[in-house]
mmCIF file of C-alpha atoms in Angstrom:
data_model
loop_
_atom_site.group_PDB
_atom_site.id
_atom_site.type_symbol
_atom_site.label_atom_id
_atom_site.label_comp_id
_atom_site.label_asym_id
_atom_site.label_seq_id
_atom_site.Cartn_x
_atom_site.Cartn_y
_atom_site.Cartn_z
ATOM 1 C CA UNK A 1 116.094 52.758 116.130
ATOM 2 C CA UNK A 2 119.555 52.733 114.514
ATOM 3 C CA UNK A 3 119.328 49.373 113.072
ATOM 4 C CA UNK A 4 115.710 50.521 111.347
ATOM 5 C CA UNK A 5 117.457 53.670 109.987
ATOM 6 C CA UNK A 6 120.430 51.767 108.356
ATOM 7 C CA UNK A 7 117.674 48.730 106.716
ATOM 8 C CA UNK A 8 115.993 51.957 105.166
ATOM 9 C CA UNK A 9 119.052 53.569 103.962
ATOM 10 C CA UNK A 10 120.034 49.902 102.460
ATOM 11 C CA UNK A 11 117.075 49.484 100.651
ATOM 12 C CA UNK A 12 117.093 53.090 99.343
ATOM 13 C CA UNK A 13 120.455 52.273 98.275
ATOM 14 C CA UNK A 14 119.376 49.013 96.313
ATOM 15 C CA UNK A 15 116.107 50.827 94.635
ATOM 16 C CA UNK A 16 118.397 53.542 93.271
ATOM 17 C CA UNK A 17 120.753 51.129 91.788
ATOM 18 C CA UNK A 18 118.080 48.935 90.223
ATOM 19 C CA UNK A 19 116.975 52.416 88.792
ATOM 20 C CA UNK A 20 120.975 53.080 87.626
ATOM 21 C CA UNK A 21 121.192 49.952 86.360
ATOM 22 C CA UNK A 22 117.727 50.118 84.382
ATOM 23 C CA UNK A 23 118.617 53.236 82.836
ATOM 24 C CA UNK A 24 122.074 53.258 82.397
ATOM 25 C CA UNK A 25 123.140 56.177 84.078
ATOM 26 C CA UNK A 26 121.950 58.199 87.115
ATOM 27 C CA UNK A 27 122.182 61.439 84.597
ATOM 28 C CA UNK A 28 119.193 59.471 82.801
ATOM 29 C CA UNK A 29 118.006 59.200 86.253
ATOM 30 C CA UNK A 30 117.795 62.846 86.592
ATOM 31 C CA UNK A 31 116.351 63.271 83.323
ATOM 32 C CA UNK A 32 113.237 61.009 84.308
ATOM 33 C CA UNK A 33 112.864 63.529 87.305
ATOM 34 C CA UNK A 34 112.985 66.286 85.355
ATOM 35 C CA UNK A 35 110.274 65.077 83.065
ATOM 36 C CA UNK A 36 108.373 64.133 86.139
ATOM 37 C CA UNK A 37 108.303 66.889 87.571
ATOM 38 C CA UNK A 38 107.270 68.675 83.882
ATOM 39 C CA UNK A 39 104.315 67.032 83.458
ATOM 40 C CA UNK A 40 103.549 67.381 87.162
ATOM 41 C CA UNK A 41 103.482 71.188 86.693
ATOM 42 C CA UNK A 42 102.040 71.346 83.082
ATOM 43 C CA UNK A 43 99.168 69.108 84.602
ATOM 44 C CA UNK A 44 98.647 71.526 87.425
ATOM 45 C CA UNK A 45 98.759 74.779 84.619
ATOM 46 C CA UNK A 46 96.121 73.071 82.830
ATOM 47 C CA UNK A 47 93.985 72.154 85.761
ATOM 48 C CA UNK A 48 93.991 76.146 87.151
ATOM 49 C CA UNK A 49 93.197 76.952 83.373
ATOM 50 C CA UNK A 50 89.983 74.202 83.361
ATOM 51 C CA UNK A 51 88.663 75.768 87.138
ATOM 52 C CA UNK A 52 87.957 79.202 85.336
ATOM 53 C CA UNK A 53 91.419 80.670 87.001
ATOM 54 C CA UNK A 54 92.963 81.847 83.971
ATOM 55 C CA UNK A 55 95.530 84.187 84.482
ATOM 56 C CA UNK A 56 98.749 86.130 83.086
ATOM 57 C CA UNK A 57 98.878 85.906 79.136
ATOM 58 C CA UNK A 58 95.654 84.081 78.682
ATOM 59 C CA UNK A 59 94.516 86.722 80.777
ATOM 60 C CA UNK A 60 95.944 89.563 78.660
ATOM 61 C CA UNK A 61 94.188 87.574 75.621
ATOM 62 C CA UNK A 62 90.500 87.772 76.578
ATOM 63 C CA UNK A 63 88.559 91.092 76.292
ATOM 64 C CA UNK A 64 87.105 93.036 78.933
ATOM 65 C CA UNK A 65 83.251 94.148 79.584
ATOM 66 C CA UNK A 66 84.518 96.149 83.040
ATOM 67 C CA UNK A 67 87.004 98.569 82.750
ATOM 68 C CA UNK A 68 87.381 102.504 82.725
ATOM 69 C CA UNK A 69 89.425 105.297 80.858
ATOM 70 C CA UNK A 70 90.181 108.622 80.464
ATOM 71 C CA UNK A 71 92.472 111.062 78.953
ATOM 72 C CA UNK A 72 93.022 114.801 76.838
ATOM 73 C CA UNK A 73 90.972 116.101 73.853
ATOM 74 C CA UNK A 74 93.548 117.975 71.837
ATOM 75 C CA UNK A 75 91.602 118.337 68.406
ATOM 76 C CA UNK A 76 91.327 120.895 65.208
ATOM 77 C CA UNK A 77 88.158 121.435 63.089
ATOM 78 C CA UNK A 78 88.882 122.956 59.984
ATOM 79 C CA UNK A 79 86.354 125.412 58.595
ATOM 80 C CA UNK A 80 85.786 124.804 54.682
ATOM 81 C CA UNK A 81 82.959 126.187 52.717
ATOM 82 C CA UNK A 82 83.120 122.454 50.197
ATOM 83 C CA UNK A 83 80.958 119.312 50.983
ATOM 84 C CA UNK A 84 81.877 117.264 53.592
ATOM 85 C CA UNK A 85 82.725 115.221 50.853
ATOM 86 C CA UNK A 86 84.701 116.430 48.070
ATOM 87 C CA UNK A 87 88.191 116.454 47.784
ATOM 88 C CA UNK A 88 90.140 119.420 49.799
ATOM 89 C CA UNK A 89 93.422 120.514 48.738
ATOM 90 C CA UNK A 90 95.933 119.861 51.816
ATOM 91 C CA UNK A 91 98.319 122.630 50.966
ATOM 92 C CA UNK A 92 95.388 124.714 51.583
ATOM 93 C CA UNK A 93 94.731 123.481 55.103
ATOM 94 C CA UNK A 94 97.570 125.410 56.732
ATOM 95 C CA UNK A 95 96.154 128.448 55.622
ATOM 96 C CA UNK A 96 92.616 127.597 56.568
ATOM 97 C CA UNK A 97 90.645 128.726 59.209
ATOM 98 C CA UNK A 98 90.187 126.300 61.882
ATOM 99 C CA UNK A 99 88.872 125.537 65.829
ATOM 100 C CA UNK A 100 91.129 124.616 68.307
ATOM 101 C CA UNK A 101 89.628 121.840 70.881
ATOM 102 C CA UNK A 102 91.453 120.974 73.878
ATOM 103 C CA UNK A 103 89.846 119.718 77.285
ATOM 104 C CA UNK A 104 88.928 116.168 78.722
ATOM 105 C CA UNK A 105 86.598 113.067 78.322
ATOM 106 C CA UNK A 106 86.621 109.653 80.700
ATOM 107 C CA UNK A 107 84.511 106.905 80.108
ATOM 108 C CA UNK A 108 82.920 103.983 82.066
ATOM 109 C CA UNK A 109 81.793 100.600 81.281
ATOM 110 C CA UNK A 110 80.297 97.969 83.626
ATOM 111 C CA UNK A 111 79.760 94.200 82.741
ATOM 112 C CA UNK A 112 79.173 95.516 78.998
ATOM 113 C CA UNK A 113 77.249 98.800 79.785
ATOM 114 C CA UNK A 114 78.563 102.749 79.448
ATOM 115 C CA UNK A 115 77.637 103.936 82.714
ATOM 116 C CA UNK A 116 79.205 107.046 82.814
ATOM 117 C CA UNK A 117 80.594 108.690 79.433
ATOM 118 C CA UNK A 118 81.915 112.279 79.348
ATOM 119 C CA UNK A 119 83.570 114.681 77.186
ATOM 120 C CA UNK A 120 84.362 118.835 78.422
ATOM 121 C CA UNK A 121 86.230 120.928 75.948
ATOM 122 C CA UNK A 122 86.578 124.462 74.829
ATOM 123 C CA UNK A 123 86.298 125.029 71.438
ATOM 124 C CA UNK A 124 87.957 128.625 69.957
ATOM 125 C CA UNK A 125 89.137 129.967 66.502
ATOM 126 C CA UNK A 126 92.723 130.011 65.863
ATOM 127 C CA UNK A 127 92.206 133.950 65.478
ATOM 128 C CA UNK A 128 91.601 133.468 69.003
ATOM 129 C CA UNK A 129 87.553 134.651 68.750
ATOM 130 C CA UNK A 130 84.398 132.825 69.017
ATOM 131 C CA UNK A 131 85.871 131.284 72.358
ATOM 132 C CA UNK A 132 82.882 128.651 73.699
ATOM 133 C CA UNK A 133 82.335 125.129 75.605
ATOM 134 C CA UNK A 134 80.988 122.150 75.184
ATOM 135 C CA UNK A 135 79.866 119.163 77.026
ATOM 136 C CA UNK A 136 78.862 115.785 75.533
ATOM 137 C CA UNK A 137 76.871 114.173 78.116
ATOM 138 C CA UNK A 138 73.586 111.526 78.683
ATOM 139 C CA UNK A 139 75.420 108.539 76.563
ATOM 140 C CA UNK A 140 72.439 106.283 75.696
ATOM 141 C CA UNK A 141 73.788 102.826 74.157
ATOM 142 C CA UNK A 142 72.064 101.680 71.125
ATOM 143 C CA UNK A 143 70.072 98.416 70.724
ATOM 144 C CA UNK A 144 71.399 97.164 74.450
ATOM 145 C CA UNK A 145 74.940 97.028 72.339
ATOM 146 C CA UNK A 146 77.712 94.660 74.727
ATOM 147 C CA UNK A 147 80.633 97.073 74.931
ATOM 148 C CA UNK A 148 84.095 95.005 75.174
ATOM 149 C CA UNK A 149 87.528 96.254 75.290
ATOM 150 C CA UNK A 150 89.657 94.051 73.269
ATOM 151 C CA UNK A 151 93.114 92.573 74.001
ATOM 152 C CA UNK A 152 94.681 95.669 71.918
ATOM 153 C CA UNK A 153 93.052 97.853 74.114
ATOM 154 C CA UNK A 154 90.317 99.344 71.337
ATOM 155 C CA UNK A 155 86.508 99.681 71.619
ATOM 156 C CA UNK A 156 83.658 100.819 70.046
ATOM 157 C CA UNK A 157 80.887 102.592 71.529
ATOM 158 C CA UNK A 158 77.381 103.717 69.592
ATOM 159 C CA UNK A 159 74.672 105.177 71.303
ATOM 160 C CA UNK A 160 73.167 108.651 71.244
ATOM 161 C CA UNK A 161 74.511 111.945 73.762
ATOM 162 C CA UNK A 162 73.673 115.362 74.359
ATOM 163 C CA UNK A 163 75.697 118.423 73.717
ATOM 164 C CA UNK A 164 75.498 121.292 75.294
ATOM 165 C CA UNK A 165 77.133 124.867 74.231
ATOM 166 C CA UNK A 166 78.095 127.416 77.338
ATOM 167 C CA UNK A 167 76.098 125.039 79.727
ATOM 168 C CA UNK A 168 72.880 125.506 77.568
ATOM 169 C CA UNK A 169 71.222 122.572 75.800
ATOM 170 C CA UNK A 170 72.115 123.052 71.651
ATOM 171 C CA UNK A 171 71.350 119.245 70.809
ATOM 172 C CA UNK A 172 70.250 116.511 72.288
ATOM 173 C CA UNK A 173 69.850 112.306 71.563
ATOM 174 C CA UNK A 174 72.574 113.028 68.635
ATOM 175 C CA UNK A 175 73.930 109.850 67.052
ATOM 176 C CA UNK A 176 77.604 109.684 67.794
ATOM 177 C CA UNK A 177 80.627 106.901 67.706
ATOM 178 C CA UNK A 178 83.319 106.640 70.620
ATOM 179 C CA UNK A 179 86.111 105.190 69.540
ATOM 180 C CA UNK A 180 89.166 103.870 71.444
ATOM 181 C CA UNK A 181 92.111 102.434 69.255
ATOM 182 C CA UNK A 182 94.989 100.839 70.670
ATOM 183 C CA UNK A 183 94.653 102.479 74.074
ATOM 184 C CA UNK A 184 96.165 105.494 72.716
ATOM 185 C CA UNK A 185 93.884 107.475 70.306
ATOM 186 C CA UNK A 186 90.356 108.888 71.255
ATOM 187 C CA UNK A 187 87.642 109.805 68.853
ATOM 188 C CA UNK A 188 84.270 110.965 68.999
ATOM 189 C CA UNK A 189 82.194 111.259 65.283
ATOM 190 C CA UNK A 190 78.806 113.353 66.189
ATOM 191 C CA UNK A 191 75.987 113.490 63.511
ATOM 192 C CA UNK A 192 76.813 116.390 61.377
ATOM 193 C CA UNK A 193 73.260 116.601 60.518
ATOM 194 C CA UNK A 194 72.137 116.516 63.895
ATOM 195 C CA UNK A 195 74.297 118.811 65.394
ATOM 196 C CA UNK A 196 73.734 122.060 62.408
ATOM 197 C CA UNK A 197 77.094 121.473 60.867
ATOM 198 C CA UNK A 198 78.597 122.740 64.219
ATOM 199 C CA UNK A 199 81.670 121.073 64.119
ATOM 200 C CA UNK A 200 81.951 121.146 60.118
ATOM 201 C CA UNK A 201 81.050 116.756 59.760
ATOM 202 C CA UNK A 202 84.806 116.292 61.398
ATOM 203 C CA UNK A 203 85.856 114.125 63.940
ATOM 204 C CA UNK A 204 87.053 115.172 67.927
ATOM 205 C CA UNK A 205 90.362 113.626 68.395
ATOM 206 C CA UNK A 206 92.122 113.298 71.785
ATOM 207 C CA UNK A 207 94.384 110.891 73.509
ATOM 208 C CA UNK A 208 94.419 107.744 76.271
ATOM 209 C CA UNK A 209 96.100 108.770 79.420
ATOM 210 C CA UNK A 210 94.700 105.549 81.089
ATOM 211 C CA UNK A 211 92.513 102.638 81.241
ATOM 212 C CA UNK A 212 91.600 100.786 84.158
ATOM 213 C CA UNK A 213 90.725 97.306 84.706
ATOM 214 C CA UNK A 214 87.581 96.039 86.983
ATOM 215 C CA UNK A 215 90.034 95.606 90.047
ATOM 216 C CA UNK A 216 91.500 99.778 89.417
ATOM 217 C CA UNK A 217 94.437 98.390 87.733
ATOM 218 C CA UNK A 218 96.339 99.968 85.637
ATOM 219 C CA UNK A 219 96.621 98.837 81.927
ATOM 220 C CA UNK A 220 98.736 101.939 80.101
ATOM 221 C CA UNK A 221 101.455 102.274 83.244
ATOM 222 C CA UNK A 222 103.998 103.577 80.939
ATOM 223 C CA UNK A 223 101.701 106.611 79.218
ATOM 224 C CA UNK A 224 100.153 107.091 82.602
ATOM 225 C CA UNK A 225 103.763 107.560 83.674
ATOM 226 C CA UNK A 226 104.117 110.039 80.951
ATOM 227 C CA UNK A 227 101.481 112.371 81.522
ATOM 228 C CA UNK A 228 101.781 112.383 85.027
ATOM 229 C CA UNK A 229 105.700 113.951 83.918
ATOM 230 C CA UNK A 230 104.436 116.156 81.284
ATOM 231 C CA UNK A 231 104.931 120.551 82.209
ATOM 232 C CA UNK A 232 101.638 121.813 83.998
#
């Protein structure tokens, strides 16, 4: 047994300096390991990525048809007497009267489909009178739209809703846009038409507190952190 172990360690001995004296050096040695061993994992990186396994920034890169979020409506609707489209003098706005919105919306989308979309929120003058609710419920996608949230964290959502006023149906199958931009700002744009000029052809504004992969993940940890910390 001794005498096989010292024949192996000879002729390890007289590979590695046919490989020294091939290359030079045993730093160029190293080098060819090093390469090696590069292409050995760049080869394996590339394989996971061909099997469908794509993960981290690739990941991060490819939109989403599964996910869910959620978050504040903190909005104003300013009461002006012009048409929704002519010009309106902003130094004037201050002054103005206006609705104050505040309450909450989440949303949920599965393999491309809203399957649950809400939005709660009291709506009262800044006079503090004409103090109501509303809910925007029944979200009915349009034309079988895909919805997709992209690797900014936006999305678009158009469908139809109802909305209700002190728990009482007011309008239903309104045409309305959800909007989510950069996983921060939240929007809803109702049919002004549709809805009797109720909320003056403006949009509801409100903000993302989270947004939730298909595994509950958490894609906005440092604003979720945030309003978890903010006064109650």
């Amino acid at each position: 047994m001794k005498k096989r172990i010292e024949n192996i360690v000879i002729g390890l001995a007289l590979t590695l300096g046919l490989i020294f004296a091939a290359t030079g050096s045993s730093s160029s040695f190293g080098v060819v390991l090093a390469q090696t061993n590069k292409t050995t994992s760049s080869a394996s990186s590339n394989a996971t990525s061909m099997n469908g396994n794509t993960t981290g920034e690739a990941a991060s890169k490819a939109p989403m048809n599964t996910f869910s979020a959620s978050g504040d409506i903190s909005s104003l609707i300013f009461v002006i007497q012009k048409p929704i489209n002519a010009t309106i003098d902003p130094s004037s706005l201050s002054a103005a009267t206006k609705f104050v919105l505040s309450g909450d919306w989440n949303l949920t989308v599965t393999t491309g489909k809203v399957t649950n979309f809400a939005a709660k929120f009291i709506k009262v003058l800044n006079d503090s009178t004409r103090w109501h609710t509303h809910d925007i419920i029944n979200f009915k996608a349009a034309n079988n739209t895909i919805i997709q949230l992209s690797p900014d964290k936006s999305a678009s959502v158009t469908g139809t809703v109802d909305v209700k006023l002190n728990n009482t149906n007011a309008w239903n199958g309104v045409k309305t846009n959800i909007l989510i931009s950069n996983g921060k700002v939240f929007t809803i744009k109702l049919d002004n038409n549709a809805t009797s000029n109720h909320f003056q052809g403006q949009p509801i504004y409100g903000v993302v507190e989270s947004i939730k992969d298909a595994d509950g993940n958490e894609l906005l940890k440092a604003q979720k952190q945030a309003m978890e910390q903010k006064p109650k």
